């Protein structure tokens, strides 16, 4: 058995490849917050153009800087200052307007789970969840106010994460501040998925293609995929706009196409919305999931069920979603 040891930049590249797979993001910064280090990669148009590794681990930094339990305010400030100084001297600069910040690793996923529990939220998975800086700060402050034993009893904090989650929150907060990012997107993919993709020589695919393939796989799994039927459903959805490619709401029209295809699941006795939200569908962030779920609920005439998903979408899109559902019903 041959063992290959990755250096920090290689680890960052593999983590970025795995984190982006299944997310509709092509450009930005990907941060993998590990226990002993943080890897960062910059991606432009799906291509990795830079990779860095820093000795900023959620566990190692917590053990060194947050020695009191719960940590004292002066310790939190000292660690925050250390992280900010490290990023200022070594990390990539701020995001461009269209760039996104993507975070992967156990700390990011734990913080996303806790944020989702703060208020009713209609989508159960953390992959693709968008976390804003204010919410991250509030969750981090809440965790810092409890001891490790108390944190381990909080729903959403898994075993082995209680000692490091406060440090992980500080690293993510300072990363957002350094990059001037208002939000970050959480990915469940990482280095393992990246290694698998590189082993097969696969580049990061276009998000629209990933969504189409993953929905087809789902329908084949339920044995309801029929080429002629799916083509007819797609054509019907495409006629909702004379030119969906140039339409500013093209992702809404894509959601209509996917909703039309997913309705075939009813023939297998499965509620399309349940499959949409219950399966691990690649290529979907929470915005696209909300679009498709809202259309499916509108088609069923259930406006109340659609309302929580509409709350995640811009107001300018809601009327178009209703119109798409009316034409597809």
PDB file of C-alpha atoms in Angstrom, residues 21-269:
ATOM      1  CA  UNK A  21     -18.827  19.622  -6.024  1.00  0.00           C
ATOM      2  CA  UNK A  22     -22.579  19.734  -5.715  1.00  0.00           C
ATOM      3  CA  UNK A  23     -22.789  23.477  -5.009  1.00  0.00           C
ATOM      4  CA  UNK A  24     -23.879  26.085  -7.579  1.00  0.00           C
ATOM      5  CA  UNK A  25     -20.767  28.186  -6.964  1.00  0.00           C
ATOM      6  CA  UNK A  26     -18.016  28.779  -9.506  1.00  0.00           C
ATOM      7  CA  UNK A  27     -15.883  31.566  -8.037  1.00  0.00           C
ATOM      8  CA  UNK A  28     -14.806  32.619  -4.571  1.00  0.00           C
ATOM      9  CA  UNK A  29     -12.820  31.403  -1.577  1.00  0.00           C
ATOM     10  CA  UNK A  30     -13.133  27.958  -0.004  1.00  0.00           C
ATOM     11  CA  UNK A  31     -12.041  27.534   3.623  1.00  0.00           C
ATOM     12  CA  UNK A  32     -11.578  24.129   5.251  1.00  0.00           C
ATOM     13  CA  UNK A  33     -11.434  24.612   9.040  1.00  0.00           C
ATOM     14  CA  UNK A  34      -9.715  21.544  10.470  1.00  0.00           C
ATOM     15  CA  UNK A  35      -8.610  20.564  13.937  1.00  0.00           C
ATOM     16  CA  UNK A  36      -4.961  21.524  13.490  1.00  0.00           C
ATOM     17  CA  UNK A  37      -4.928  23.813  10.458  1.00  0.00           C
ATOM     18  CA  UNK A  38      -7.052  25.825   8.055  1.00  0.00           C
ATOM     19  CA  UNK A  39      -6.742  25.402   4.302  1.00  0.00           C
ATOM     20  CA  UNK A  40      -7.893  28.122   1.917  1.00  0.00           C
ATOM     21  CA  UNK A  41      -8.228  28.102  -1.871  1.00  0.00           C
ATOM     22  CA  UNK A  42      -9.272  30.790  -4.329  1.00  0.00           C
ATOM     23  CA  UNK A  43     -11.381  29.633  -7.266  1.00  0.00           C
ATOM     24  CA  UNK A  44     -12.213  31.536 -10.458  1.00  0.00           C
ATOM     25  CA  UNK A  45     -14.693  30.076 -12.969  1.00  0.00           C
ATOM     26  CA  UNK A  46     -14.343  26.632 -11.404  1.00  0.00           C
ATOM     27  CA  UNK A  47     -10.536  26.654 -11.554  1.00  0.00           C
ATOM     28  CA  UNK A  48      -8.302  26.759  -8.479  1.00  0.00           C
ATOM     29  CA  UNK A  49      -5.857  29.657  -8.883  1.00  0.00           C
ATOM     30  CA  UNK A  50      -4.306  29.751  -5.414  1.00  0.00           C
ATOM     31  CA  UNK A  51      -4.026  27.602  -2.287  1.00  0.00           C
ATOM     32  CA  UNK A  52      -2.772  28.315   1.235  1.00  0.00           C
ATOM     33  CA  UNK A  53      -2.488  26.542   4.581  1.00  0.00           C
ATOM     34  CA  UNK A  54      -2.368  28.225   8.001  1.00  0.00           C
ATOM     35  CA  UNK A  55      -1.651  26.833  11.485  1.00  0.00           C
ATOM     36  CA  UNK A  56      -5.144  27.873  12.601  1.00  0.00           C
ATOM     37  CA  UNK A  57      -6.915  24.745  13.770  1.00  0.00           C
ATOM     38  CA  UNK A  58     -10.165  24.828  15.717  1.00  0.00           C
ATOM     39  CA  UNK A  59      -8.868  22.278  18.235  1.00  0.00           C
ATOM     40  CA  UNK A  60      -5.220  23.345  18.476  1.00  0.00           C
ATOM     41  CA  UNK A  61      -6.031  27.063  18.742  1.00  0.00           C
ATOM     42  CA  UNK A  62      -8.722  26.404  21.343  1.00  0.00           C
ATOM     43  CA  UNK A  63      -6.294  24.330  23.424  1.00  0.00           C
ATOM     44  CA  UNK A  64      -3.643  27.061  23.283  1.00  0.00           C
ATOM     45  CA  UNK A  65      -5.732  30.210  23.649  1.00  0.00           C
ATOM     46  CA  UNK A  66      -8.991  29.200  25.390  1.00  0.00           C
ATOM     47  CA  UNK A  67      -7.672  27.456  28.486  1.00  0.00           C
ATOM     48  CA  UNK A  68     -10.448  28.522  30.872  1.00  0.00           C
ATOM     49  CA  UNK A  69     -13.807  26.758  30.789  1.00  0.00           C
ATOM     50  CA  UNK A  70     -15.871  28.582  29.728  1.00  0.00           C
ATOM     51  CA  UNK A  71     -13.249  30.833  28.102  1.00  0.00           C
ATOM     52  CA  UNK A  72     -12.681  34.254  29.648  1.00  0.00           C
ATOM     53  CA  UNK A  73     -13.450  37.347  27.597  1.00  0.00           C
ATOM     54  CA  UNK A  74      -9.775  38.342  27.487  1.00  0.00           C
ATOM     55  CA  UNK A  75      -8.890  34.914  26.074  1.00  0.00           C
ATOM     56  CA  UNK A  76     -11.526  35.214  23.360  1.00  0.00           C
ATOM     57  CA  UNK A  77     -10.186  38.649  22.407  1.00  0.00           C
ATOM     58  CA  UNK A  78      -6.596  37.400  22.371  1.00  0.00           C
ATOM     59  CA  UNK A  79      -7.416  34.474  20.096  1.00  0.00           C
ATOM     60  CA  UNK A  80      -9.476  36.681  17.808  1.00  0.00           C
ATOM     61  CA  UNK A  81      -6.557  39.113  17.523  1.00  0.00           C
ATOM     62  CA  UNK A  82      -4.125  36.275  16.753  1.00  0.00           C
ATOM     63  CA  UNK A  83      -6.377  34.873  14.008  1.00  0.00           C
ATOM     64  CA  UNK A  84      -6.914  38.319  12.470  1.00  0.00           C
ATOM     65  CA  UNK A  85      -3.169  39.009  12.395  1.00  0.00           C
ATOM     66  CA  UNK A  86      -2.426  35.631  10.807  1.00  0.00           C
ATOM     67  CA  UNK A  87      -5.016  36.142   8.074  1.00  0.00           C
ATOM     68  CA  UNK A  88      -3.882  39.714   7.431  1.00  0.00           C
ATOM     69  CA  UNK A  89      -0.328  38.608   6.664  1.00  0.00           C
ATOM     70  CA  UNK A  90      -0.996  35.416   4.704  1.00  0.00           C
ATOM     71  CA  UNK A  91      -4.586  34.934   3.502  1.00  0.00           C
ATOM     72  CA  UNK A  92      -6.021  36.015   0.124  1.00  0.00           C
ATOM     73  CA  UNK A  93      -7.632  39.445  -0.068  1.00  0.00           C
ATOM     74  CA  UNK A  94     -11.340  40.317  -0.124  1.00  0.00           C
ATOM     75  CA  UNK A  95     -13.989  38.801  -2.350  1.00  0.00           C
ATOM     76  CA  UNK A  96     -15.096  40.227  -5.672  1.00  0.00           C
ATOM     77  CA  UNK A  97     -18.751  41.214  -5.965  1.00  0.00           C
ATOM     78  CA  UNK A  98     -19.828  37.910  -7.533  1.00  0.00           C
ATOM     79  CA  UNK A  99     -17.564  35.717  -5.373  1.00  0.00           C
ATOM     80  CA  UNK A 100     -18.820  33.477  -2.582  1.00  0.00           C
ATOM     81  CA  UNK A 101     -17.212  32.240   0.611  1.00  0.00           C
ATOM     82  CA  UNK A 102     -17.640  28.492   1.122  1.00  0.00           C
ATOM     83  CA  UNK A 103     -16.764  26.808   4.417  1.00  0.00           C
ATOM     84  CA  UNK A 104     -16.305  23.098   4.991  1.00  0.00           C
ATOM     85  CA  UNK A 105     -15.222  21.003   7.951  1.00  0.00           C
ATOM     86  CA  UNK A 106     -16.863  19.893  11.179  1.00  0.00           C
ATOM     87  CA  UNK A 107     -16.917  23.341  12.786  1.00  0.00           C
ATOM     88  CA  UNK A 108     -18.740  24.919   9.842  1.00  0.00           C
ATOM     89  CA  UNK A 109     -21.339  22.155   9.713  1.00  0.00           C
ATOM     90  CA  UNK A 110     -21.922  22.278  13.478  1.00  0.00           C
ATOM     91  CA  UNK A 111     -22.395  26.051  13.451  1.00  0.00           C
ATOM     92  CA  UNK A 112     -24.816  25.730  10.537  1.00  0.00           C
ATOM     93  CA  UNK A 113     -26.880  23.121  12.412  1.00  0.00           C
ATOM     94  CA  UNK A 114     -27.095  25.389  15.454  1.00  0.00           C
ATOM     95  CA  UNK A 115     -28.062  28.393  13.334  1.00  0.00           C
ATOM     96  CA  UNK A 116     -30.839  26.391  11.681  1.00  0.00           C
ATOM     97  CA  UNK A 117     -32.266  25.566  15.104  1.00  0.00           C
ATOM     98  CA  UNK A 118     -32.566  29.221  16.135  1.00  0.00           C
ATOM     99  CA  UNK A 119     -35.803  29.681  14.191  1.00  0.00           C
ATOM    100  CA  UNK A 120     -38.145  27.515  12.107  1.00  0.00           C
ATOM    101  CA  UNK A 121     -36.328  26.579   8.912  1.00  0.00           C
ATOM    102  CA  UNK A 122     -37.884  24.498   6.118  1.00  0.00           C
ATOM    103  CA  UNK A 123     -34.803  22.715   4.708  1.00  0.00           C
ATOM    104  CA  UNK A 124     -33.332  19.990   6.941  1.00  0.00           C
ATOM    105  CA  UNK A 125     -29.812  19.647   5.521  1.00  0.00           C
ATOM    106  CA  UNK A 126     -26.749  21.802   6.237  1.00  0.00           C
ATOM    107  CA  UNK A 127     -25.121  21.339   2.820  1.00  0.00           C
ATOM    108  CA  UNK A 128     -25.744  24.540   0.898  1.00  0.00           C
ATOM    109  CA  UNK A 129     -26.971  26.439   3.963  1.00  0.00           C
ATOM    110  CA  UNK A 130     -26.162  30.160   3.893  1.00  0.00           C
ATOM    111  CA  UNK A 131     -24.969  31.617   7.197  1.00  0.00           C
ATOM    112  CA  UNK A 132     -24.713  35.383   7.691  1.00  0.00           C
ATOM    113  CA  UNK A 133     -22.070  37.055   9.839  1.00  0.00           C
ATOM    114  CA  UNK A 134     -24.461  38.327  12.518  1.00  0.00           C
ATOM    115  CA  UNK A 135     -25.950  34.869  13.058  1.00  0.00           C
ATOM    116  CA  UNK A 136     -22.491  33.306  13.212  1.00  0.00           C
ATOM    117  CA  UNK A 137     -21.437  35.876  15.818  1.00  0.00           C
ATOM    118  CA  UNK A 138     -24.549  35.187  17.923  1.00  0.00           C
ATOM    119  CA  UNK A 139     -24.099  31.404  17.788  1.00  0.00           C
ATOM    120  CA  UNK A 140     -20.406  31.735  18.649  1.00  0.00           C
ATOM    121  CA  UNK A 141     -21.154  34.002  21.613  1.00  0.00           C
ATOM    122  CA  UNK A 142     -23.805  31.581  22.869  1.00  0.00           C
ATOM    123  CA  UNK A 143     -21.355  28.673  22.750  1.00  0.00           C
ATOM    124  CA  UNK A 144     -18.570  30.683  24.389  1.00  0.00           C
ATOM    125  CA  UNK A 145     -20.850  31.373  27.349  1.00  0.00           C
ATOM    126  CA  UNK A 146     -21.100  27.670  28.212  1.00  0.00           C
ATOM    127  CA  UNK A 147     -18.621  25.136  29.520  1.00  0.00           C
ATOM    128  CA  UNK A 148     -17.458  22.235  27.360  1.00  0.00           C
ATOM    129  CA  UNK A 149     -19.726  19.833  29.260  1.00  0.00           C
ATOM    130  CA  UNK A 150     -22.698  22.147  28.748  1.00  0.00           C
ATOM    131  CA  UNK A 151     -21.869  22.567  25.058  1.00  0.00           C
ATOM    132  CA  UNK A 152     -21.715  18.797  24.582  1.00  0.00           C
ATOM    133  CA  UNK A 153     -25.328  18.567  25.782  1.00  0.00           C
ATOM    134  CA  UNK A 154     -26.600  21.095  23.214  1.00  0.00           C
ATOM    135  CA  UNK A 155     -28.629  19.540  20.416  1.00  0.00           C
ATOM    136  CA  UNK A 156     -26.540  19.806  17.258  1.00  0.00           C
ATOM    137  CA  UNK A 157     -23.102  19.686  18.913  1.00  0.00           C
ATOM    138  CA  UNK A 158     -21.776  16.219  18.212  1.00  0.00           C
ATOM    139  CA  UNK A 159     -19.429  14.265  20.459  1.00  0.00           C
ATOM    140  CA  UNK A 160     -15.849  15.455  20.277  1.00  0.00           C
ATOM    141  CA  UNK A 161     -16.762  18.915  18.974  1.00  0.00           C
ATOM    142  CA  UNK A 162     -17.510  20.676  22.286  1.00  0.00           C
ATOM    143  CA  UNK A 163     -13.844  21.455  23.032  1.00  0.00           C
ATOM    144  CA  UNK A 164     -13.113  23.036  19.651  1.00  0.00           C
ATOM    145  CA  UNK A 165     -16.321  24.644  18.396  1.00  0.00           C
ATOM    146  CA  UNK A 166     -15.720  28.060  20.006  1.00  0.00           C
ATOM    147  CA  UNK A 167     -12.300  28.273  18.382  1.00  0.00           C
ATOM    148  CA  UNK A 168     -13.799  27.184  15.065  1.00  0.00           C
ATOM    149  CA  UNK A 169     -16.422  29.927  15.304  1.00  0.00           C
ATOM    150  CA  UNK A 170     -13.752  32.563  15.931  1.00  0.00           C
ATOM    151  CA  UNK A 171     -11.709  31.421  12.924  1.00  0.00           C
ATOM    152  CA  UNK A 172     -14.768  31.543  10.670  1.00  0.00           C
ATOM    153  CA  UNK A 173     -15.852  34.947  11.985  1.00  0.00           C
ATOM    154  CA  UNK A 174     -12.423  36.421  11.377  1.00  0.00           C
ATOM    155  CA  UNK A 175     -12.256  34.815   7.940  1.00  0.00           C
ATOM    156  CA  UNK A 176     -15.515  36.545   7.018  1.00  0.00           C
ATOM    157  CA  UNK A 177     -14.267  39.855   8.391  1.00  0.00           C
ATOM    158  CA  UNK A 178     -10.944  39.566   6.557  1.00  0.00           C
ATOM    159  CA  UNK A 179     -12.633  38.754   3.235  1.00  0.00           C
ATOM    160  CA  UNK A 180     -15.416  41.315   3.845  1.00  0.00           C
ATOM    161  CA  UNK A 181     -17.977  38.555   3.314  1.00  0.00           C
ATOM    162  CA  UNK A 182     -21.501  39.109   4.618  1.00  0.00           C
ATOM    163  CA  UNK A 183     -22.454  35.438   4.200  1.00  0.00           C
ATOM    164  CA  UNK A 184     -20.855  32.044   3.808  1.00  0.00           C
ATOM    165  CA  UNK A 185     -22.185  28.834   2.288  1.00  0.00           C
ATOM    166  CA  UNK A 186     -21.613  25.567   4.133  1.00  0.00           C
ATOM    167  CA  UNK A 187     -20.532  22.477   2.199  1.00  0.00           C
ATOM    168  CA  UNK A 188     -20.633  18.880   3.397  1.00  0.00           C
ATOM    169  CA  UNK A 189     -18.005  17.932   0.809  1.00  0.00           C
ATOM    170  CA  UNK A 190     -14.299  18.193   1.398  1.00  0.00           C
ATOM    171  CA  UNK A 191     -10.955  16.529   0.953  1.00  0.00           C
ATOM    172  CA  UNK A 192     -12.279  12.970   0.558  1.00  0.00           C
ATOM    173  CA  UNK A 193     -14.642  13.968  -2.228  1.00  0.00           C
ATOM    174  CA  UNK A 194     -11.887  16.051  -3.803  1.00  0.00           C
ATOM    175  CA  UNK A 195      -9.466  13.122  -3.795  1.00  0.00           C
ATOM    176  CA  UNK A 196     -12.085  10.902  -5.428  1.00  0.00           C
ATOM    177  CA  UNK A 197     -12.799  13.461  -8.150  1.00  0.00           C
ATOM    178  CA  UNK A 198      -9.119  14.009  -8.894  1.00  0.00           C
ATOM    179  CA  UNK A 199      -8.531  10.236  -9.010  1.00  0.00           C
ATOM    180  CA  UNK A 200     -11.038  10.019 -11.861  1.00  0.00           C
ATOM    181  CA  UNK A 201      -9.749  13.191 -13.492  1.00  0.00           C
ATOM    182  CA  UNK A 202     -13.053  14.989 -13.043  1.00  0.00           C
ATOM    183  CA  UNK A 203     -13.161  18.814 -13.102  1.00  0.00           C
ATOM    184  CA  UNK A 204     -15.721  20.774 -11.082  1.00  0.00           C
ATOM    185  CA  UNK A 205     -18.834  20.526 -13.318  1.00  0.00           C
ATOM    186  CA  UNK A 206     -21.326  23.263 -14.124  1.00  0.00           C
ATOM    187  CA  UNK A 207     -24.007  23.456 -11.372  1.00  0.00           C
ATOM    188  CA  UNK A 208     -26.891  23.278 -13.858  1.00  0.00           C
ATOM    189  CA  UNK A 209     -25.504  20.023 -15.256  1.00  0.00           C
ATOM    190  CA  UNK A 210     -25.038  18.586 -11.761  1.00  0.00           C
ATOM    191  CA  UNK A 211     -28.661  19.350 -10.872  1.00  0.00           C
ATOM    192  CA  UNK A 212     -29.968  17.753 -14.062  1.00  0.00           C
ATOM    193  CA  UNK A 213     -27.920  14.591 -13.540  1.00  0.00           C
ATOM    194  CA  UNK A 214     -28.798  14.220  -9.862  1.00  0.00           C
ATOM    195  CA  UNK A 215     -32.548  14.611 -10.540  1.00  0.00           C
ATOM    196  CA  UNK A 216     -32.327  12.049 -13.336  1.00  0.00           C
ATOM    197  CA  UNK A 217     -30.535   9.650 -10.960  1.00  0.00           C
ATOM    198  CA  UNK A 218     -33.255  10.162  -8.362  1.00  0.00           C
ATOM    199  CA  UNK A 219     -36.037   9.445 -10.855  1.00  0.00           C
ATOM    200  CA  UNK A 220     -34.232   6.360 -12.142  1.00  0.00           C
ATOM    201  CA  UNK A 221     -33.869   5.147  -8.555  1.00  0.00           C
ATOM    202  CA  UNK A 222     -37.657   5.324  -8.156  1.00  0.00           C
ATOM    203  CA  UNK A 223     -38.100   3.706 -11.601  1.00  0.00           C
ATOM    204  CA  UNK A 224     -40.133   6.582 -13.022  1.00  0.00           C
ATOM    205  CA  UNK A 225     -37.619   7.856 -15.575  1.00  0.00           C
ATOM    206  CA  UNK A 226     -38.978   7.760 -19.106  1.00  0.00           C
ATOM    207  CA  UNK A 227     -37.044   9.613 -21.814  1.00  0.00           C
ATOM    208  CA  UNK A 228     -40.088  10.691 -23.837  1.00  0.00           C
ATOM    209  CA  UNK A 229     -42.078  11.738 -20.775  1.00  0.00           C
ATOM    210  CA  UNK A 230     -39.174  13.716 -19.316  1.00  0.00           C
ATOM    211  CA  UNK A 231     -38.516  15.454 -22.620  1.00  0.00           C
ATOM    212  CA  UNK A 232     -42.179  16.469 -22.813  1.00  0.00           C
ATOM    213  CA  UNK A 233     -42.075  17.774 -19.228  1.00  0.00           C
ATOM    214  CA  UNK A 234     -38.913  19.754 -19.938  1.00  0.00           C
ATOM    215  CA  UNK A 235     -40.341  21.255 -23.129  1.00  0.00           C
ATOM    216  CA  UNK A 236     -43.496  22.273 -21.299  1.00  0.00           C
ATOM    217  CA  UNK A 237     -41.458  24.060 -18.634  1.00  0.00           C
ATOM    218  CA  UNK A 238     -39.220  25.733 -21.218  1.00  0.00           C
ATOM    219  CA  UNK A 239     -42.230  27.272 -22.959  1.00  0.00           C
ATOM    220  CA  UNK A 240     -42.972  29.322 -19.838  1.00  0.00           C
ATOM    221  CA  UNK A 241     -40.597  31.909 -21.312  1.00  0.00           C
ATOM    222  CA  UNK A 242     -39.845  32.663 -24.965  1.00  0.00           C
ATOM    223  CA  UNK A 243     -36.127  32.851 -24.189  1.00  0.00           C
ATOM    224  CA  UNK A 244     -35.252  31.322 -20.782  1.00  0.00           C
ATOM    225  CA  UNK A 245     -31.501  31.614 -21.342  1.00  0.00           C
ATOM    226  CA  UNK A 246     -31.570  35.419 -21.495  1.00  0.00           C
ATOM    227  CA  UNK A 247     -34.365  35.802 -18.967  1.00  0.00           C
ATOM    228  CA  UNK A 248     -33.108  37.354 -15.695  1.00  0.00           C
ATOM    229  CA  UNK A 249     -35.061  34.687 -13.804  1.00  0.00           C
ATOM    230  CA  UNK A 250     -33.554  31.766 -15.712  1.00  0.00           C
ATOM    231  CA  UNK A 251     -32.851  29.873 -12.482  1.00  0.00           C
ATOM    232  CA  UNK A 252     -36.526  30.187 -11.616  1.00  0.00           C
ATOM    233  CA  UNK A 253     -37.421  28.671 -14.960  1.00  0.00           C
ATOM    234  CA  UNK A 254     -34.877  25.914 -14.396  1.00  0.00           C
ATOM    235  CA  UNK A 255     -36.603  25.251 -11.071  1.00  0.00           C
ATOM    236  CA  UNK A 256     -39.900  24.953 -12.956  1.00  0.00           C
ATOM    237  CA  UNK A 257     -38.343  22.365 -15.268  1.00  0.00           C
ATOM    238  CA  UNK A 258     -37.013  20.354 -12.310  1.00  0.00           C
ATOM    239  CA  UNK A 259     -40.349  20.582 -10.486  1.00  0.00           C
ATOM    240  CA  UNK A 260     -42.157  19.352 -13.584  1.00  0.00           C
ATOM    241  CA  UNK A 261     -39.824  16.351 -13.789  1.00  0.00           C
ATOM    242  CA  UNK A 262     -40.024  15.582 -10.065  1.00  0.00           C
ATOM    243  CA  UNK A 263     -43.811  15.391 -10.229  1.00  0.00           C
ATOM    244  CA  UNK A 264     -43.331  11.987 -11.873  1.00  0.00           C
ATOM    245  CA  UNK A 265     -42.442  10.654  -8.413  1.00  0.00           C
ATOM    246  CA  UNK A 266     -46.133  10.732  -7.525  1.00  0.00           C
ATOM    247  CA  UNK A 267     -46.541   7.770  -9.888  1.00  0.00           C
ATOM    248  CA  UNK A 268     -44.295   5.793  -7.526  1.00  0.00           C
ATOM    249  CA  UNK A 269     -46.343   6.805  -4.490  1.00  0.00           C
TER     250      UNK A 269
END
